[in-house]
Amino acid sequence: MMQSEYINYETRVAAFFQREGINSLSGDGEEFFSWQACDCCKTPLGGSREKASGYSPTTNEVKEYEVCLDCLYYVAYGQLDDITMAD
């Protein structure tokens, strides 16, 4: 991933959190394949997804999403995994 692509990715994830008003994102641990875009980063590529939930302190509700594994990793560790970063 080139630096400009990574910055674009970070921007899309930050916009998702702001738009949804959530402060966390947790996957359920059960991967499945989907051709649908990731709800978080909007990547149009098919791939592994997990059902995930995010808490909105503003509305005091838990929201449900289908997100790619990259987004779950990014949210948990603050960066993408080494293999993705090396590409």
mmCIF file of N, CA, C and O in Angstrom:
data_model
loop_
_atom_site.group_PDB
_atom_site.id
_atom_site.type_symbol
_atom_site.label_atom_id
_atom_site.label_comp_id
_atom_site.label_asym_id
_atom_site.label_seq_id
_atom_site.Cartn_x
_atom_site.Cartn_y
_atom_site.Cartn_z
ATOM 1 N N MET A 1 0.855 -1.166 0.000
ATOM 2 C CA MET A 1 0.000 0.000 0.000
ATOM 3 C C MET A 1 0.904 1.233 0.000
ATOM 4 O O MET A 1 1.805 1.348 0.820
ATOM 5 N N MET A 2 0.654 2.121 -0.924
ATOM 6 C CA MET A 2 1.441 3.352 -0.997
ATOM 7 C C MET A 2 0.997 4.307 0.116
ATOM 8 O O MET A 2 -0.119 4.199 0.626
ATOM 9 N N GLN A 3 1.866 5.229 0.470
ATOM 10 C CA GLN A 3 1.568 6.154 1.558
ATOM 11 C C GLN A 3 0.291 6.949 1.295
ATOM 12 O O GLN A 3 -0.520 7.135 2.193
ATOM 13 N N SER A 4 0.088 7.379 0.047
ATOM 14 C CA SER A 4 -1.124 8.142 -0.268
ATOM 15 C C SER A 4 -2.375 7.280 -0.101
ATOM 16 O O SER A 4 -3.413 7.759 0.357
ATOM 17 N N GLU A 5 -2.281 5.983 -0.458
ATOM 18 C CA GLU A 5 -3.405 5.069 -0.278
ATOM 19 C C GLU A 5 -3.696 4.853 1.203
ATOM 20 O O GLU A 5 -4.852 4.771 1.615
ATOM 21 N N TYR A 6 -2.636 4.768 2.002
ATOM 22 C CA TYR A 6 -2.792 4.570 3.435
ATOM 23 C C TYR A 6 -3.450 5.791 4.084
ATOM 24 O O TYR A 6 -4.350 5.652 4.911
ATOM 25 N N ILE A 7 -3.042 6.961 3.685
ATOM 26 C CA ILE A 7 -3.649 8.195 4.208
ATOM 27 C C ILE A 7 -5.124 8.246 3.826
ATOM 28 O O ILE A 7 -5.975 8.603 4.642
ATOM 29 N N ASN A 8 -5.435 7.863 2.586
ATOM 30 C CA ASN A 8 -6.818 7.826 2.137
ATOM 31 C C ASN A 8 -7.620 6.825 2.961
ATOM 32 O O ASN A 8 -8.762 7.088 3.358
ATOM 33 N N TYR A 9 -7.023 5.663 3.230
ATOM 34 C CA TYR A 9 -7.677 4.634 4.051
ATOM 35 C C TYR A 9 -7.978 5.189 5.451
ATOM 36 O O TYR A 9 -9.097 5.064 5.947
ATOM 37 N N GLU A 10 -6.977 5.800 6.076
ATOM 38 C CA GLU A 10 -7.166 6.359 7.419
ATOM 39 C C GLU A 10 -8.270 7.410 7.427
ATOM 40 O O GLU A 10 -9.066 7.470 8.371
ATOM 41 N N THR A 11 -8.334 8.217 6.391
ATOM 42 C CA THR A 11 -9.366 9.251 6.279
ATOM 43 C C THR A 11 -10.759 8.632 6.194
ATOM 44 O O THR A 11 -11.700 9.093 6.843
ATOM 45 N N ARG A 12 -10.901 7.574 5.396
ATOM 46 C CA ARG A 12 -12.202 6.896 5.257
ATOM 47 C C ARG A 12 -12.644 6.264 6.572
ATOM 48 O O ARG A 12 -13.818 6.342 6.947
ATOM 49 N N VAL A 13 -11.712 5.648 7.295
ATOM 50 C CA VAL A 13 -12.057 5.028 8.585
ATOM 51 C C VAL A 13 -12.459 6.103 9.594
ATOM 52 O O VAL A 13 -13.465 5.968 10.291
ATOM 53 N N ALA A 14 -11.704 7.187 9.667
ATOM 54 C CA ALA A 14 -12.036 8.272 10.592
ATOM 55 C C ALA A 14 -13.398 8.876 10.258
ATOM 56 O O ALA A 14 -14.195 9.180 11.164
ATOM 57 N N ALA A 15 -13.699 9.033 8.967
ATOM 58 C CA ALA A 15 -14.998 9.583 8.554
ATOM 59 C C ALA A 15 -16.129 8.654 8.962
ATOM 60 O O ALA A 15 -17.201 9.113 9.387
ATOM 61 N N PHE A 16 -15.912 7.343 8.849
ATOM 62 C CA PHE A 16 -16.912 6.358 9.269
ATOM 63 C C PHE A 16 -17.222 6.513 10.753
ATOM 64 O O PHE A 16 -18.385 6.585 11.152
ATOM 65 N N PHE A 17 -16.195 6.591 11.599
ATOM 66 C CA PHE A 17 -16.399 6.727 13.037
ATOM 67 C C PHE A 17 -17.123 8.022 13.362
ATOM 68 O O PHE A 17 -18.034 8.039 14.197
ATOM 69 N N GLN A 18 -16.754 9.101 12.696
ATOM 70 C CA GLN A 18 -17.419 10.380 12.942
ATOM 71 C C GLN A 18 -18.869 10.342 12.467
ATOM 72 O O GLN A 18 -19.781 10.771 13.185
ATOM 73 N N ARG A 19 -19.087 9.842 11.266
ATOM 74 C CA ARG A 19 -20.438 9.786 10.682
ATOM 75 C C ARG A 19 -21.375 8.932 11.537
ATOM 76 O O ARG A 19 -22.525 9.284 11.773
ATOM 77 N N GLU A 20 -20.868 7.795 12.020
ATOM 78 C CA GLU A 20 -21.674 6.872 12.815
ATOM 79 C C GLU A 20 -21.755 7.270 14.289
ATOM 80 O O GLU A 20 -22.594 6.770 15.025
ATOM 81 N N GLY A 21 -20.863 8.146 14.727
ATOM 82 C CA GLY A 21 -20.875 8.590 16.118
ATOM 83 C C GLY A 21 -20.449 7.506 17.093
ATOM 84 O O GLY A 21 -20.871 7.509 18.244
ATOM 85 N N ILE A 22 -19.619 6.572 16.608
ATOM 86 C CA ILE A 22 -19.190 5.480 17.482
ATOM 87 C C ILE A 22 -17.773 5.729 17.985
ATOM 88 O O ILE A 22 -17.016 6.499 17.391
ATOM 89 N N ASN A 23 -17.438 5.071 19.098
ATOM 90 C CA ASN A 23 -16.095 5.236 19.646
ATOM 91 C C ASN A 23 -15.344 3.915 19.755
ATOM 92 O O ASN A 23 -14.244 3.872 20.298
ATOM 93 N N SER A 24 -15.944 2.843 19.258
ATOM 94 C CA SER A 24 -15.300 1.536 19.287
ATOM 95 C C SER A 24 -15.884 0.663 18.186
ATOM 96 O O SER A 24 -16.937 0.973 17.622
ATOM 97 N N LEU A 25 -15.188 -0.437 17.902
ATOM 98 C CA LEU A 25 -15.660 -1.389 16.904
ATOM 99 C C LEU A 25 -15.112 -2.748 17.295
ATOM 100 O O LEU A 25 -13.901 -2.918 17.426
ATOM 101 N N SER A 26 -15.996 -3.707 17.523
ATOM 102 C CA SER A 26 -15.589 -5.045 17.950
ATOM 103 C C SER A 26 -16.207 -6.092 17.044
ATOM 104 O O SER A 26 -17.413 -6.100 16.827
ATOM 105 N N GLY A 27 -15.350 -6.993 16.529
ATOM 106 C CA GLY A 27 -15.824 -8.075 15.678
ATOM 107 C C GLY A 27 -16.316 -9.248 16.502
ATOM 108 O O GLY A 27 -15.951 -9.395 17.675
ATOM 109 N N ASP A 28 -17.120 -10.107 15.874
ATOM 110 C CA ASP A 28 -17.649 -11.274 16.593
ATOM 111 C C ASP A 28 -16.761 -12.506 16.450
ATOM 112 O O ASP A 28 -17.039 -13.551 17.027
ATOM 113 N N GLY A 29 -15.672 -12.401 15.651
ATOM 114 C CA GLY A 29 -14.735 -13.504 15.519
ATOM 115 C C GLY A 29 -15.108 -14.557 14.496
ATOM 116 O O GLY A 29 -14.402 -15.534 14.327
ATOM 117 N N GLU A 30 -16.234 -14.369 13.812
ATOM 118 C CA GLU A 30 -16.680 -15.348 12.814
ATOM 119 C C GLU A 30 -16.564 -14.755 11.417
ATOM 120 O O GLU A 30 -17.411 -13.977 10.993
ATOM 121 N N GLU A 31 -15.518 -15.141 10.709
ATOM 122 C CA GLU A 31 -15.275 -14.640 9.360
ATOM 123 C C GLU A 31 -16.237 -15.259 8.348
ATOM 124 O O GLU A 31 -16.627 -16.405 8.484
ATOM 125 N N PHE A 32 -16.567 -14.472 7.332
ATOM 126 C CA PHE A 32 -17.337 -14.966 6.199
ATOM 127 C C PHE A 32 -16.924 -14.171 4.972
ATOM 128 O O PHE A 32 -16.363 -13.084 5.086
ATOM 129 N N PHE A 33 -17.160 -14.727 3.793
ATOM 130 C CA PHE A 33 -16.814 -14.041 2.559
ATOM 131 C C PHE A 33 -18.001 -13.211 2.085
ATOM 132 O O PHE A 33 -19.144 -13.645 2.167
ATOM 133 N N SER A 34 -17.702 -12.019 1.572
ATOM 134 C CA SER A 34 -18.757 -11.162 1.041
ATOM 135 C C SER A 34 -18.225 -10.337 -0.123
ATOM 136 O O SER A 34 -17.061 -9.917 -0.125
ATOM 137 N N TRP A 35 -19.094 -10.110 -1.106
ATOM 138 C CA TRP A 35 -18.767 -9.203 -2.202
ATOM 139 C C TRP A 35 -19.195 -7.776 -1.871
ATOM 140 O O TRP A 35 -18.919 -6.850 -2.627
ATOM 141 N N GLN A 36 -19.913 -7.591 -0.773
ATOM 142 C CA GLN A 36 -20.374 -6.260 -0.369
ATOM 143 C C GLN A 36 -19.200 -5.419 0.128
ATOM 144 O O GLN A 36 -18.259 -5.930 0.725
ATOM 145 N N ALA A 37 -19.278 -4.133 -0.100
ATOM 146 C CA ALA A 37 -18.246 -3.221 0.395
ATOM 147 C C ALA A 37 -18.216 -3.239 1.922
ATOM 148 O O ALA A 37 -19.249 -3.431 2.566
ATOM 149 N N CYS A 38 -17.043 -3.045 2.466
ATOM 150 C CA CYS A 38 -16.889 -2.933 3.920
ATOM 151 C C CYS A 38 -17.656 -1.699 4.389
ATOM 152 O O CYS A 38 -17.552 -0.627 3.799
ATOM 153 N N ASP A 39 -18.427 -1.841 5.462
ATOM 154 C CA ASP A 39 -19.191 -0.705 5.986
ATOM 155 C C ASP A 39 -18.275 0.404 6.512
ATOM 156 O O ASP A 39 -18.653 1.565 6.516
ATOM 157 N N CYS A 40 -17.065 0.057 6.917
ATOM 158 C CA CYS A 40 -16.160 1.030 7.514
ATOM 159 C C CYS A 40 -15.325 1.767 6.468
ATOM 160 O O CYS A 40 -15.446 2.973 6.329
ATOM 161 N N CYS A 41 -14.477 1.045 5.737
ATOM 162 C CA CYS A 41 -13.563 1.706 4.799
ATOM 163 C C CYS A 41 -14.124 1.806 3.383
ATOM 164 O O CYS A 41 -13.542 2.452 2.527
ATOM 165 N N LYS A 42 -15.250 1.150 3.145
ATOM 166 C CA LYS A 42 -15.942 1.188 1.842
ATOM 167 C C LYS A 42 -15.149 0.543 0.709
ATOM 168 O O LYS A 42 -15.445 0.791 -0.448
ATOM 169 N N THR A 43 -14.155 -0.300 1.012
ATOM 170 C CA THR A 43 -13.452 -0.977 -0.061
ATOM 171 C C THR A 43 -14.446 -1.812 -0.862
ATOM 172 O O THR A 43 -15.235 -2.550 -0.293
ATOM 173 N N PRO A 44 -14.440 -1.674 -2.183
ATOM 174 C CA PRO A 44 -15.410 -2.393 -3.004
ATOM 175 C C PRO A 44 -14.986 -3.832 -3.305
ATOM 176 O O PRO A 44 -15.734 -4.571 -3.933
ATOM 177 N N LEU A 45 -13.792 -4.223 -2.877
ATOM 178 C CA LEU A 45 -13.291 -5.558 -3.154
ATOM 179 C C LEU A 45 -13.972 -6.595 -2.284
ATOM 180 O O LEU A 45 -14.198 -6.367 -1.095
ATOM 181 N N GLY A 46 -14.267 -7.742 -2.861
ATOM 182 C CA GLY A 46 -14.795 -8.838 -2.064
ATOM 183 C C GLY A 46 -13.706 -9.373 -1.156
ATOM 184 O O GLY A 46 -12.519 -9.221 -1.432
ATOM 185 N N GLY A 47 -14.106 -9.980 -0.053
ATOM 186 C CA GLY A 47 -13.118 -10.542 0.858
ATOM 187 C C GLY A 47 -13.731 -10.964 2.170
ATOM 188 O O GLY A 47 -14.953 -11.008 2.320
ATOM 189 N N SER A 48 -12.865 -11.277 3.114
ATOM 190 C CA SER A 48 -13.313 -11.711 4.434
ATOM 191 C C SER A 48 -13.927 -10.551 5.194
ATOM 192 O O SER A 48 -13.394 -9.443 5.185
ATOM 193 N N ARG A 49 -15.025 -10.836 5.828
ATOM 194 C CA ARG A 49 -15.730 -9.844 6.640
ATOM 195 C C ARG A 49 -16.087 -10.475 7.981
ATOM 196 O O ARG A 49 -16.107 -11.691 8.131
ATOM 197 N N GLU A 50 -16.390 -9.626 8.944
ATOM 198 C CA GLU A 50 -16.943 -10.057 10.228
ATOM 199 C C GLU A 50 -18.079 -9.128 10.576
ATOM 200 O O GLU A 50 -18.050 -7.943 10.248
ATOM 201 N N LYS A 51 -19.058 -9.682 11.251
ATOM 202 C CA LYS A 51 -20.078 -8.820 11.836
ATOM 203 C C LYS A 51 -19.406 -8.120 13.009
ATOM 204 O O LYS A 51 -18.652 -8.734 13.768
ATOM 205 N N ALA A 52 -19.645 -6.829 13.131
ATOM 206 C CA ALA A 52 -19.007 -6.045 14.185
ATOM 207 C C ALA A 52 -20.034 -5.101 14.794
ATOM 208 O O ALA A 52 -21.043 -4.771 14.169
ATOM 209 N N SER A 53 -19.754 -4.683 15.994
ATOM 210 C CA SER A 53 -20.643 -3.727 16.658
ATOM 211 C C SER A 53 -19.820 -2.545 17.166
ATOM 212 O O SER A 53 -18.650 -2.681 17.502
ATOM 213 N N GLY A 54 -20.472 -1.401 17.170
ATOM 214 C CA GLY A 54 -19.848 -0.175 17.648
ATOM 215 C C GLY A 54 -20.799 0.544 18.576
ATOM 216 O O GLY A 54 -22.008 0.576 18.334
ATOM 217 N N TYR A 55 -20.251 1.126 19.626
ATOM 218 C CA TYR A 55 -21.073 1.825 20.613
ATOM 219 C C TYR A 55 -21.074 3.326 20.348
ATOM 220 O O TYR A 55 -20.027 3.942 20.161
ATOM 221 N N SER A 56 -22.269 3.904 20.340
ATOM 222 C CA SER A 56 -22.426 5.346 20.176
ATOM 223 C C SER A 56 -22.795 5.963 21.523
ATOM 224 O O SER A 56 -23.922 5.772 22.002
ATOM 225 N N PRO A 57 -21.870 6.692 22.144
ATOM 226 C CA PRO A 57 -22.186 7.319 23.434
ATOM 227 C C PRO A 57 -23.228 8.436 23.311
ATOM 228 O O PRO A 57 -23.941 8.735 24.263
ATOM 229 N N THR A 58 -23.331 9.023 22.132
ATOM 230 C CA THR A 58 -24.293 10.102 21.923
ATOM 231 C C THR A 58 -25.726 9.597 21.993
ATOM 232 O O THR A 58 -26.584 10.201 22.633
ATOM 233 N N THR A 59 -25.982 8.464 21.341
ATOM 234 C CA THR A 59 -27.333 7.914 21.299
ATOM 235 C C THR A 59 -27.520 6.747 22.263
ATOM 236 O O THR A 59 -28.619 6.216 22.375
ATOM 237 N N ASN A 60 -26.422 6.344 22.912
ATOM 238 C CA ASN A 60 -26.446 5.222 23.861
ATOM 239 C C ASN A 60 -26.967 3.940 23.217
ATOM 240 O O ASN A 60 -27.742 3.202 23.800
ATOM 241 N N GLU A 61 -26.519 3.694 21.971
ATOM 242 C CA GLU A 61 -26.944 2.488 21.280
ATOM 243 C C GLU A 61 -25.744 1.742 20.701
ATOM 244 O O GLU A 61 -24.694 2.322 20.457
ATOM 245 N N VAL A 62 -25.937 0.462 20.481
ATOM 246 C CA VAL A 62 -24.949 -0.373 19.821
ATOM 247 C C VAL A 62 -25.405 -0.561 18.387
ATOM 248 O O VAL A 62 -26.536 -0.972 18.136
ATOM 249 N N LYS A 63 -24.519 -0.247 17.444
ATOM 250 C CA LYS A 63 -24.839 -0.347 16.025
ATOM 251 C C LYS A 63 -24.111 -1.546 15.436
ATOM 252 O O LYS A 63 -23.005 -1.873 15.858
ATOM 253 N N GLU A 64 -24.724 -2.180 14.446
ATOM 254 C CA GLU A 64 -24.169 -3.383 13.824
ATOM 255 C C GLU A 64 -23.652 -3.078 12.418
ATOM 256 O O GLU A 64 -24.280 -2.316 11.676
ATOM 257 N N TYR A 65 -22.516 -3.697 12.067
ATOM 258 C CA TYR A 65 -21.874 -3.478 10.774
ATOM 259 C C TYR A 65 -21.295 -4.783 10.255
ATOM 260 O O TYR A 65 -21.152 -5.749 10.998
ATOM 261 N N GLU A 66 -20.903 -4.778 8.973
ATOM 262 C CA GLU A 66 -20.108 -5.843 8.378
ATOM 263 C C GLU A 66 -18.834 -5.185 7.881
ATOM 264 O O GLU A 66 -18.880 -4.334 6.980
ATOM 265 N N VAL A 67 -17.705 -5.539 8.491
ATOM 266 C CA VAL A 67 -16.449 -4.861 8.190
ATOM 267 C C VAL A 67 -15.363 -5.850 7.777
ATOM 268 O O VAL A 67 -15.399 -7.027 8.145
ATOM 269 N N CYS A 68 -14.377 -5.347 7.044
ATOM 270 C CA CYS A 68 -13.257 -6.187 6.621
ATOM 271 C C CYS A 68 -12.298 -6.390 7.797
ATOM 272 O O CYS A 68 -12.308 -5.634 8.774
ATOM 273 N N LEU A 69 -11.484 -7.418 7.674
ATOM 274 C CA LEU A 69 -10.538 -7.742 8.740
ATOM 275 C C LEU A 69 -9.474 -6.667 8.886
ATOM 276 O O LEU A 69 -8.983 -6.424 9.991
ATOM 277 N N ASP A 70 -9.129 -5.989 7.785
ATOM 278 C CA ASP A 70 -8.170 -4.887 7.877
ATOM 279 C C ASP A 70 -8.681 -3.800 8.818
ATOM 280 O O ASP A 70 -7.924 -3.263 9.631
ATOM 281 N N CYS A 71 -9.961 -3.463 8.709
ATOM 282 C CA CYS A 71 -10.514 -2.409 9.573
ATOM 283 C C CYS A 71 -10.506 -2.831 11.037
ATOM 284 O O CYS A 71 -10.172 -2.034 11.915
ATOM 285 N N LEU A 72 -10.853 -4.081 11.312
ATOM 286 C CA LEU A 72 -10.823 -4.548 12.698
ATOM 287 C C LEU A 72 -9.408 -4.489 13.256
ATOM 288 O O LEU A 72 -9.196 -4.077 14.398
ATOM 289 N N TYR A 73 -8.424 -4.881 12.451
ATOM 290 C CA TYR A 73 -7.031 -4.837 12.875
ATOM 291 C C TYR A 73 -6.601 -3.385 13.108
ATOM 292 O O TYR A 73 -5.983 -3.061 14.120
ATOM 293 N N TYR A 74 -6.943 -2.508 12.170
ATOM 294 C CA TYR A 74 -6.569 -1.102 12.274
ATOM 295 C C TYR A 74 -7.151 -0.459 13.538
ATOM 296 O O TYR A 74 -6.464 0.259 14.255
ATOM 297 N N VAL A 75 -8.412 -0.736 13.809
ATOM 298 C CA VAL A 75 -9.069 -0.161 14.986
ATOM 299 C C VAL A 75 -8.429 -0.690 16.269
ATOM 300 O O VAL A 75 -8.236 0.044 17.233
ATOM 301 N N ALA A 76 -8.055 -1.962 16.269
ATOM 302 C CA ALA A 76 -7.467 -2.566 17.466
ATOM 303 C C ALA A 76 -6.037 -2.102 17.720
ATOM 304 O O ALA A 76 -5.639 -1.901 18.872
ATOM 305 N N TYR A 77 -5.239 -1.924 16.644
ATOM 306 C CA TYR A 77 -3.807 -1.671 16.817
ATOM 307 C C TYR A 77 -3.316 -0.319 16.312
ATOM 308 O O TYR A 77 -2.141 0.000 16.464
ATOM 309 N N GLY A 78 -4.198 0.449 15.695
ATOM 310 C CA GLY A 78 -3.806 1.784 15.245
ATOM 311 C C GLY A 78 -3.014 1.824 13.945
ATOM 312 O O GLY A 78 -2.541 2.876 13.542
ATOM 313 N N GLN A 79 -2.846 0.682 13.306
ATOM 314 C CA GLN A 79 -2.204 0.595 12.004
ATOM 315 C C GLN A 79 -2.596 -0.730 11.371
ATOM 316 O O GLN A 79 -3.111 -1.616 12.059
ATOM 317 N N LEU A 80 -2.336 -0.861 10.089
ATOM 318 C CA LEU A 80 -2.604 -2.124 9.408
ATOM 319 C C LEU A 80 -1.492 -3.097 9.710
ATOM 320 O O LEU A 80 -0.399 -2.716 10.152
ATOM 321 N N ASP A 81 -1.728 -4.374 9.459
ATOM 322 C CA ASP A 81 -0.729 -5.408 9.743
ATOM 323 C C ASP A 81 0.508 -5.215 8.846
ATOM 324 O O ASP A 81 0.459 -4.548 7.829
ATOM 325 N N ASP A 82 1.628 -5.806 9.239
ATOM 326 C CA ASP A 82 2.886 -5.636 8.533
ATOM 327 C C ASP A 82 2.835 -6.070 7.074
ATOM 328 O O ASP A 82 3.407 -5.425 6.208
ATOM 329 N N ILE A 83 2.123 -7.155 6.780
ATOM 330 C CA ILE A 83 2.052 -7.641 5.402
ATOM 331 C C ILE A 83 1.333 -6.632 4.510
ATOM 332 O O ILE A 83 1.780 -6.320 3.413
ATOM 333 N N THR A 84 0.234 -6.098 5.001
ATOM 334 C CA THR A 84 -0.503 -5.093 4.226
ATOM 335 C C THR A 84 0.337 -3.842 4.055
ATOM 336 O O THR A 84 0.379 -3.250 2.986
ATOM 337 N N MET A 85 1.019 -3.432 5.101
ATOM 338 C CA MET A 85 1.845 -2.234 5.043
ATOM 339 C C MET A 85 3.004 -2.400 4.069
ATOM 340 O O MET A 85 3.420 -1.444 3.430
ATOM 341 N N ALA A 86 3.527 -3.608 3.938
ATOM 342 C CA ALA A 86 4.654 -3.871 3.053
ATOM 343 C C ALA A 86 4.248 -3.863 1.575
ATOM 344 O O ALA A 86 5.067 -3.626 0.713
ATOM 345 N N ASP A 87 2.971 -4.143 1.301
ATOM 346 C CA ASP A 87 2.505 -4.214 -0.101
ATOM 347 C C ASP A 87 2.490 -2.871 -0.772
ATOM 348 O O ASP A 87 2.254 -1.880 -0.486
#
